[in-house]
Amino acid sequence: MSVWRLMLREILHRKLNFGLGVLSVAIAIACLVGAQSLLQADRVITQHILSERQAEVETAVAEKQAEVEKAGAELQDAMRKHMLGLGFNVLILPEGQDLSELHLNGSLSATMPEHYVTQLAESKIVTVNHLLPSVTRRIHWDERDMDIILVGTRGEVPIMHRAMKKPLLDAVAPGKMVVGYEVHLKLGLKEGDKVTLMGKEFTVSTLHPQRGSQDDTTVWIDLAQAQEMLGLQNLIHAILALECDCAGDRISVIRQEIAGILPGTQVIERYSQALARAEARGYAKQSAEEALEREKQAGQELLDQTVTSREEIETRHAGLASVLVPLVIGASALLIGLLSYVNTRQRREEIGILRAIGLRAQQIMLVLLSKAVMMGLIGGVLGVVLGLGVLAFGGTGVNLPVPVSEVIRSSPVMSALVTAMVLAPVLASLASWLPGLIAARQDPAVVLQGD
Amino acid sequence: MLELTNVSKTYQGASGPVQAVKAVSLTLEAGQFVAVQGPSGCGKSTLLLMAGGLMHPDQGTVRVGGVDPYTLPPDKRATFRGEKIGFVFQQFHLVPYLSVLDNVLAAALATGSSTRKEVSDRARQLVDQFGLSHRMHHVPNSLSSGERQRTALARALLNEPSHLLADEPTGNLDRENAETVLNAMSDFASAGGTVLLVTHDDLAASRAQTVLTMRAGELETSSPATAATR
Ligand SMILES: Nc1ncnc2c1ncn2[C@@H]1O[C@H](COP(=O)(O)OP(=O)(O)OP(=O)(O)O)[C@@H](O)[C@H]1O
Ligand SMILES: [Mg+2]
């Protein structure tokens, strides 16, 4: 016979009371574990979703970035190529030049003094970066019996007051010849070949690939030699102005500026399809950049949205839990308290008896409290099992983005158990201690005589 | 030795105060067996409870073995009761979820000897002595009143107290069982214990050395000479 046996006997004697107590602890703890696990699951899921979204967004942005870079590189490349290949953007011609001659024959006849180019170069022109004076005439190459366009060029004229830009075109050295595609194809010319043009000897220095333009039937030689051969000493037909800096209505600005410096000239835009293409590419780049920006923004929005919606869910759950958990725990506490109180009232007589036969208050309390601890222990374990069980079954049902085991592993089982083990005895003892203590303090006869 | 000096008790009943015991004085020496008789409601049980350290008297003093239990703090008084006083309640007051044997053994919780072998042996022996062996593992509410009464007496005797206070211990017993119980009380007194018995039963009273009559809260006359015989 011991106090423990007394307690066990009492529990067995009042199975229903004890069972209800255990059940109410179990429900409270199950609720606690469930709620905390749910909140934990929220956090795990949020993290999971966010990292997934982040990765998605990063991939999308990286893809767009690559696209933009590619578009940019393509554009730059294309710009340079076309500038080089086609040579210029703006053609400055004497005012009297009939343009149909140029378009019909690829030839020019009106001339202007060569010093015009110097004048232009020494002016404070800002819209033009490279200047190339040239003579251009359609001739019959008697030695080879072929119609060609002969262009004489001396390369770029350095623009004054400005650092020399990397030249876009090299000058053709005297005695050298650069040959367009159709010409060298028809004549079977190779680099290094010696040819005679209008009685003068030239060495083929460069063969152009096909450009699909007048360039294909053009032969380039040194300007001075061309002037001499064509009898145009100190005269030029045109100045090619390359890489104009003006955005927007380019041509009218250039026209204005050039007209101010070189009166009696006309300015026409050449090979605008190249510009259009460059513009298109520029636009492509810009739109790619815009797309990138949009992608970034959309990504951020998606992330923000996800965070917000997860926060909303978490807040909602936390709010629910913060109401539900105290409610259930409170109800359980009330039930435990009530059970203990009823129990203690029922037990007044027993307490009176035990007191009468000489048990100390401490021993009687031990019986009451160890029962409460037992209740907390069994109820707590049961509650954790119940809570996790529901979670595990429910979790597999609702198809969480993370494995249920992960949620369960991170759920606060230990703290819930401890809570149960502390809470239940505290509640039960609060409910049974005071009446118990009063019963133990009264005269046993008074207790036994009851109310 | 049991000494009551001018003890009084008034209950605050629902329909006004009831003076149950009026300035009763009584002295029992060690080895003395005294019976108190009297009509129902005259205050016998009240007197016994006060003598047993179970209820504060309103007035007067109680001394058990020279100690006034009511001057002790509650826990000390409980232990004192457990060690010095064996008490048999009129309503038995057994612990409902303990078996006969455990109910008897529960008394040893007061002295901290409940797990000792000789104590459980003594409990079995008492159970046996009062003819309860076959009911040893039964709980009170499956017992007859007589069986409960005897269980209560066995419990009162377990700790070998120096005083035995019994309220109608033979009230529900047949003659044979009553004899067993009364013999046990006589033996207790012979061994130097003090016995105060409250009873309606003449047979029970006849075993006492002294029989006192109580009426309306007062002891009539102590006539030790007349009651001491037989
Ligand atoms: N708790 C109580 N509250 C109020 N009155 C009580 C209380 N207990 C007893 N009384 C009254 O006190 C008086 C004495 O009661 P007590 O139980 O001592 O009588 P008794 O002599 O033992 O009677 P019985 O022979 O029937 O057991 C009775 O009139 C009873 O009604
Ligand atoms: Mg009575």
Short mmCIF file of C-alpha atoms in Angstrom, two decimals, chain A residues 1-3 5-7 9-10 13-14 347 349-350 352-363 367 440-441 443-446 448-449, chain B residues 11 49 53-56 70 74-75 77-79 81-82 89 93-99 102-103 105-107 109-110 114-115 141 155 159:
data_model
loop_
_atom_site.label_atom_id
_atom_site.label_comp_id
_atom_site.label_asym_id
_atom_site.label_seq_id
_atom_site.Cartn_x
_atom_site.Cartn_y
_atom_site.Cartn_z
CA MET A 1 0.00 0.00 0.00
CA SER A 2 1.35 3.38 -0.98
CA VAL A 3 0.17 6.78 -2.09
CA ARG A 5 -1.48 2.66 -5.24
CA LEU A 6 -4.05 4.95 -3.73
CA MET A 7 -3.84 7.13 -6.83
CA ARG A 9 -6.98 2.74 -7.40
CA GLU A 10 -8.68 6.08 -7.52
CA HIS A 13 -12.36 3.65 -9.67
CA ARG A 14 -13.22 6.78 -11.66
CA ARG A 347 -13.60 13.16 -2.98
CA GLU A 349 -15.39 12.36 1.92
CA GLU A 350 -12.28 10.41 0.94
CA GLY A 352 -11.90 13.54 5.13
CA ILE A 353 -11.36 9.84 5.72
CA LEU A 354 -7.69 9.91 4.80
CA ARG A 355 -7.26 12.99 6.91
CA ALA A 356 -9.11 11.35 9.81
CA ILE A 357 -6.92 8.27 9.75
CA GLY A 358 -3.85 10.48 9.83
CA LEU A 359 -2.63 11.30 6.32
CA ARG A 360 -0.81 14.60 5.94
CA ALA A 361 -2.12 17.23 3.52
CA GLN A 362 1.00 16.75 1.41
CA GLN A 363 0.20 13.07 0.90
CA VAL A 367 -2.50 11.79 -4.83
CA ALA A 440 -7.54 19.05 4.23
CA ARG A 441 -7.55 22.08 6.50
CA ASP A 443 -11.79 19.32 10.74
CA PRO A 444 -12.22 15.85 9.29
CA ALA A 445 -15.52 15.53 11.12
CA VAL A 446 -16.81 18.66 9.40
CA LEU A 448 -17.21 13.99 6.69
CA GLN A 449 -20.48 15.48 7.81
CA TYR B 11 -24.01 23.04 15.69
CA LEU B 49 -15.55 13.07 17.47
CA GLY B 53 -9.29 14.91 17.65
CA LEU B 54 -11.65 15.13 14.71
CA MET B 55 -13.72 18.14 15.71
CA HIS B 56 -12.81 21.25 17.64
CA TYR B 70 -6.33 20.86 18.97
CA PRO B 74 -3.36 20.32 11.23
CA ASP B 75 -0.72 17.98 9.80
CA ARG B 77 -2.76 16.59 14.55
CA ALA B 78 -3.47 14.20 11.65
CA THR B 79 -0.33 12.24 12.37
CA ARG B 81 -4.58 10.78 15.28
CA GLY B 82 -3.02 8.20 13.03
CA PHE B 89 -17.10 5.94 12.64
CA HIS B 93 -16.18 5.91 6.32
CA LEU B 94 -14.18 3.46 4.26
CA VAL B 95 -12.32 4.59 1.14
CA PRO B 96 -14.71 3.47 -1.62
CA TYR B 97 -12.08 2.47 -4.18
CA LEU B 98 -9.87 0.48 -1.85
CA SER B 99 -10.33 -3.18 -1.06
CA ASP B 102 -6.14 -1.79 1.37
CA ASN B 103 -8.60 0.11 3.52
CA LEU B 105 -3.54 -0.81 5.26
CA ALA B 106 -4.33 2.80 4.38
CA ALA B 107 -4.11 3.59 8.08
CA LEU B 109 0.06 5.71 5.40
CA ALA B 110 -0.17 7.99 8.42
CA SER B 114 2.41 1.08 4.95
CA THR B 115 4.89 -0.73 2.74
CA ASN B 141 -19.90 -1.07 -1.65
CA ARG B 155 -8.35 -0.22 10.26
CA ASN B 159 -1.38 1.21 13.95
#
